[in-house]
PDB file of C-alpha atoms in Angstrom:
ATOM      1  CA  UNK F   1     -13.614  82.701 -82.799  1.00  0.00           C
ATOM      2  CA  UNK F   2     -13.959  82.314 -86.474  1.00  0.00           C
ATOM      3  CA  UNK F   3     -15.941  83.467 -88.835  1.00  0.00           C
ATOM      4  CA  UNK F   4     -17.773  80.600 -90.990  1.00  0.00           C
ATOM      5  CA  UNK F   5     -17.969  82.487 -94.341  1.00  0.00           C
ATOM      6  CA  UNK F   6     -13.802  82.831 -94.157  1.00  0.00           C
ATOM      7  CA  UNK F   7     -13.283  78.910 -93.302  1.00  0.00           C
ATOM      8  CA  UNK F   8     -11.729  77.586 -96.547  1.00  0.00           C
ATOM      9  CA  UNK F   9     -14.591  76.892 -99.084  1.00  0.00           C
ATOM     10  CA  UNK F  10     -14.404  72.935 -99.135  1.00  0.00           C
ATOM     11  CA  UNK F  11     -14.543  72.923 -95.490  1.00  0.00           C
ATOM     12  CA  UNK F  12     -17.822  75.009 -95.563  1.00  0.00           C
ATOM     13  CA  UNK F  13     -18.918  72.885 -98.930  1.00  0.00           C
ATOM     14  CA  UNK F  14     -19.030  69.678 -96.463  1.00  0.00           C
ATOM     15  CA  UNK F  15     -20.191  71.497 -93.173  1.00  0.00           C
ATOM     16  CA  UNK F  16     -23.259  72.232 -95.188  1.00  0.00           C
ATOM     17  CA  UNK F  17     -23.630  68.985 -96.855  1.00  0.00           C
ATOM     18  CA  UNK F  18     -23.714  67.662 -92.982  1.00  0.00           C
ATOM     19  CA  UNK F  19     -26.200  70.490 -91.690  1.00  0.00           C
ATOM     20  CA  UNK F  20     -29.790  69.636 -91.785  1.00  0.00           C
ATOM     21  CA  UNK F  21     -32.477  71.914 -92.816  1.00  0.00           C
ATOM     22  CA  UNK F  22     -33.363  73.982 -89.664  1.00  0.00           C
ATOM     23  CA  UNK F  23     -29.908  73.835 -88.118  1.00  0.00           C
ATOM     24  CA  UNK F  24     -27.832  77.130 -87.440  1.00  0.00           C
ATOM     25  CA  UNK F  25     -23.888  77.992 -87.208  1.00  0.00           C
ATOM     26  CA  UNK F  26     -23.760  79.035 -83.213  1.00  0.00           C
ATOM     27  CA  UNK F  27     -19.576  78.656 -83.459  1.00  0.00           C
ATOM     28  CA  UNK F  28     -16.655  78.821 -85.465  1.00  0.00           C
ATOM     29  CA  UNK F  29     -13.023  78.560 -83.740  1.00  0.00           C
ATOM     30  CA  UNK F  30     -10.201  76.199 -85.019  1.00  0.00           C
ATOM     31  CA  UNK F  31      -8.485  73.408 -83.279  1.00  0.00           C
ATOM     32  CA  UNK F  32      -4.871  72.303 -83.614  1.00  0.00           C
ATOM     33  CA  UNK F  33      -3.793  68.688 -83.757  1.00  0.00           C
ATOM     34  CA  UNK F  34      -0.764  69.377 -85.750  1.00  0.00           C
ATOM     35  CA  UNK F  35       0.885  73.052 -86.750  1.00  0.00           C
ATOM     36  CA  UNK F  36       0.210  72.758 -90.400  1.00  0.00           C
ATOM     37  CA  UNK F  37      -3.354  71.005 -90.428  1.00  0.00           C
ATOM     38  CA  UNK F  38      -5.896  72.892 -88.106  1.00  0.00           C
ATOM     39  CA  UNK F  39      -8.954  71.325 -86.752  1.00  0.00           C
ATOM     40  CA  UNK F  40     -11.860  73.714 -87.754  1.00  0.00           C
ATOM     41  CA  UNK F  41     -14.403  73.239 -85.301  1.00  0.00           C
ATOM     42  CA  UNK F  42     -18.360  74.174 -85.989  1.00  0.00           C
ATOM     43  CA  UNK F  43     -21.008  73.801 -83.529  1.00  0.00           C
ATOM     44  CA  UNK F  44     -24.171  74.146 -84.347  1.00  0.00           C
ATOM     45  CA  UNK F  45     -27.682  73.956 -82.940  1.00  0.00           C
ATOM     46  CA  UNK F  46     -27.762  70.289 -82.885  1.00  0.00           C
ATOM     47  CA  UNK F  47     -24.253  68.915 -83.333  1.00  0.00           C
ATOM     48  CA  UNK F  48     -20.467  69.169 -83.013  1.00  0.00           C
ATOM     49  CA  UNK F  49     -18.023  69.074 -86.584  1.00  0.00           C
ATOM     50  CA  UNK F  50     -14.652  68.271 -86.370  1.00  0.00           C
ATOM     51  CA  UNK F  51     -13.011  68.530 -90.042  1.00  0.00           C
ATOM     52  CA  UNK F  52      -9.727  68.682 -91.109  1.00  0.00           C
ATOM     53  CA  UNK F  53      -8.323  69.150 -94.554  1.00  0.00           C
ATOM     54  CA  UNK F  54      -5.711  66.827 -95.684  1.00  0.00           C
ATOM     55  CA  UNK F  55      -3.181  65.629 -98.343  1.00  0.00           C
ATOM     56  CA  UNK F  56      -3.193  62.462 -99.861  1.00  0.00           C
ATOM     57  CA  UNK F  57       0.453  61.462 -99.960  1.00  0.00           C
ATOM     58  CA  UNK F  58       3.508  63.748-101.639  1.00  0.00           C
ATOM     59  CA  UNK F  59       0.291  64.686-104.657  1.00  0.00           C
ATOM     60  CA  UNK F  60      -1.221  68.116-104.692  1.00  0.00           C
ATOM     61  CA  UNK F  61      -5.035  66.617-103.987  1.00  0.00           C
ATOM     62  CA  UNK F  62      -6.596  67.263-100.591  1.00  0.00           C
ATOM     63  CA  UNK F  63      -9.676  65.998 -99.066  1.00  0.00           C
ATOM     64  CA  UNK F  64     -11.494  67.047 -95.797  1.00  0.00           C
ATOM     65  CA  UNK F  65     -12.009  64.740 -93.206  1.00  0.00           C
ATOM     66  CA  UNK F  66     -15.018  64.773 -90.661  1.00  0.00           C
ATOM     67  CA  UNK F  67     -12.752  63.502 -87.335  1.00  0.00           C
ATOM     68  CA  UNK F  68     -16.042  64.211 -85.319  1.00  0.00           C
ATOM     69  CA  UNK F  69     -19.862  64.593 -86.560  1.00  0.00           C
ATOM     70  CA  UNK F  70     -21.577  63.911 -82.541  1.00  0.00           C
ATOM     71  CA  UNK F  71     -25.180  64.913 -82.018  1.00  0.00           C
ATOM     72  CA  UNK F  72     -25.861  66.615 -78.530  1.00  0.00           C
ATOM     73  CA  UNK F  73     -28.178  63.879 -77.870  1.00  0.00           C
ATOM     74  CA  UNK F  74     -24.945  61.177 -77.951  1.00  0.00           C
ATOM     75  CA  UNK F  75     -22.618  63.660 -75.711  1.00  0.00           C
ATOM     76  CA  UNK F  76     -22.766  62.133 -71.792  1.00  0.00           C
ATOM     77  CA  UNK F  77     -19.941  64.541 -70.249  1.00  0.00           C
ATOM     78  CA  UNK F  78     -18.161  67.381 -71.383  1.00  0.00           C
ATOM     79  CA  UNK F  79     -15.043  68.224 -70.054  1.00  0.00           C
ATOM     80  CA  UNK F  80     -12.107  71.340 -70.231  1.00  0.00           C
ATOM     81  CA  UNK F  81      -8.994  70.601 -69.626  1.00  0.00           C
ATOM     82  CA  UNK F  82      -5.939  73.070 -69.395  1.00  0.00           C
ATOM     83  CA  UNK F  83      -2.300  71.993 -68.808  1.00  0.00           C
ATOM     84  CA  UNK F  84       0.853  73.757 -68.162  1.00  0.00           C
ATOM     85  CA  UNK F  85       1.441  74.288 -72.021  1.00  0.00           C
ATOM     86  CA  UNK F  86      -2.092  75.234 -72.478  1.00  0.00           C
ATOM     87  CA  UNK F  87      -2.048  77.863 -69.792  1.00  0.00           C
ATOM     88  CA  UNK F  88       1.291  79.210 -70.966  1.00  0.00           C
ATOM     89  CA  UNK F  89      -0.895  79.401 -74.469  1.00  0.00           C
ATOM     90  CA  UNK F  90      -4.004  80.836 -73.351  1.00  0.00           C
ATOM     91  CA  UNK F  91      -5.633  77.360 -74.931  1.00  0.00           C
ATOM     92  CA  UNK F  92      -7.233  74.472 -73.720  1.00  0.00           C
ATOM     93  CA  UNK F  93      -8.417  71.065 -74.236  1.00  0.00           C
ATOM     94  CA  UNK F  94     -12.284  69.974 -74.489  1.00  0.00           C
ATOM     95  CA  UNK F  95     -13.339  66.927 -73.820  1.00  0.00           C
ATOM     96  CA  UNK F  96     -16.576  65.174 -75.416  1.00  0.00           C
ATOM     97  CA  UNK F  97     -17.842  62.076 -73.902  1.00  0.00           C
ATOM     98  CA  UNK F  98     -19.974  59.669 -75.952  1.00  0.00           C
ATOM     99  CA  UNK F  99     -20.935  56.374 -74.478  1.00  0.00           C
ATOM    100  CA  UNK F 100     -17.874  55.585 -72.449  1.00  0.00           C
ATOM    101  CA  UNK F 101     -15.637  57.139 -75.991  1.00  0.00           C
ATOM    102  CA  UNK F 102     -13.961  60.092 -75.631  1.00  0.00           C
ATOM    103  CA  UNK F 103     -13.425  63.090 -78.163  1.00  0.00           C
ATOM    104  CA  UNK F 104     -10.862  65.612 -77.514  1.00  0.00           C
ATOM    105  CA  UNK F 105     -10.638  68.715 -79.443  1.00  0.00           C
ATOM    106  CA  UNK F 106      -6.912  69.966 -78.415  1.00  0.00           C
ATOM    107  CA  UNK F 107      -5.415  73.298 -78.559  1.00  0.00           C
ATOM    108  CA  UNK F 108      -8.344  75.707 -78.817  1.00  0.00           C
ATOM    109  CA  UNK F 109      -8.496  78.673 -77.434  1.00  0.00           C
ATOM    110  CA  UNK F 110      -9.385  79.215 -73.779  1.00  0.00           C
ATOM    111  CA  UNK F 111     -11.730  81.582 -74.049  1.00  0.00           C
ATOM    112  CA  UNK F 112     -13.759  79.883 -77.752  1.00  0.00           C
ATOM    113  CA  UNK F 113     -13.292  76.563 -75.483  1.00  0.00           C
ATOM    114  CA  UNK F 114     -15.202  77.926 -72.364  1.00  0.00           C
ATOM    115  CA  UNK F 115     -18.095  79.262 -75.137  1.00  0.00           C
ATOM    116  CA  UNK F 116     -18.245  75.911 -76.947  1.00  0.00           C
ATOM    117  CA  UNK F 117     -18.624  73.999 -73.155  1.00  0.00           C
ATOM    118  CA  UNK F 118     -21.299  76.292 -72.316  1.00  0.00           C
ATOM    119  CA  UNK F 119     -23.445  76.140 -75.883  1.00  0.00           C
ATOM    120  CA  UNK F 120     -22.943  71.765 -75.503  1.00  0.00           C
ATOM    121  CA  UNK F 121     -23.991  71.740 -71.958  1.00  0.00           C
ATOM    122  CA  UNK F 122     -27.223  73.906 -72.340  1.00  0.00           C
ATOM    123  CA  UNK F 123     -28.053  72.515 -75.449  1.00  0.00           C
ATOM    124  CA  UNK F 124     -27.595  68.740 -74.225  1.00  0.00           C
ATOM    125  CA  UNK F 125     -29.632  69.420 -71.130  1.00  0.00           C
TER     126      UNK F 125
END
């Protein structure tokens, strides 16, 4: 799990441009699509953030991408997945559903994944 006041400062610039007024940080962890560009993953009381910071070509200037702003009214299904390189690891896929589209949210850790399946399912219920 991460702490949200040591995510890089433009990441936590645009997670609170996205946050409304009454909404709270419940978790921090970070994601892995690729080995040099995490996946920093907030959950809050009302919704799942995806971002990502990236570079814009061979120049210096970076920008952060949302990859996944989902309410937990949209999320149908939530689902963890582990496979042989996951278990070997100690990480794990997760699984959003939203209207028949699916999110995934790859190489988190096992145990931040299990905690971010069980804040999503009691919050969407």
């Amino acid at each position: 799990m991460a702490d949200f006041h040591r995510l890089p400062v433009r990441i936590q610039e645009t997670t609170q441009d996205q946050l409304g007024a009454d909404e709270q940080i419940m978790l921090c962890t970070l994601g892995r699509s690729s080995l040099l560009n995490p996946d920093f993953v907030v959950i809050t009381s009302d919704r799942v953030l995806v971002l990502e910071e990236r570079q814009m070509g061979s120049m210096s200037a970076s920008y952060i991408n949302i990859r996944c702003n989902l309410s937990f009214s949209q999320i149908t299904g939530i689902k963890l997945d582990q496979s042989l390189k996951h278990r070997i690891f100690g990480q794990a896929a997760l699984e959003i559903t939203v209207n028949g589209d699916k999110h995934l949210i790859n190489n988190i850790s096992y145990r931040d994944a299990k905690r971010a399946m069980t804040l999503i399912s009691s919050c969407c219920e």
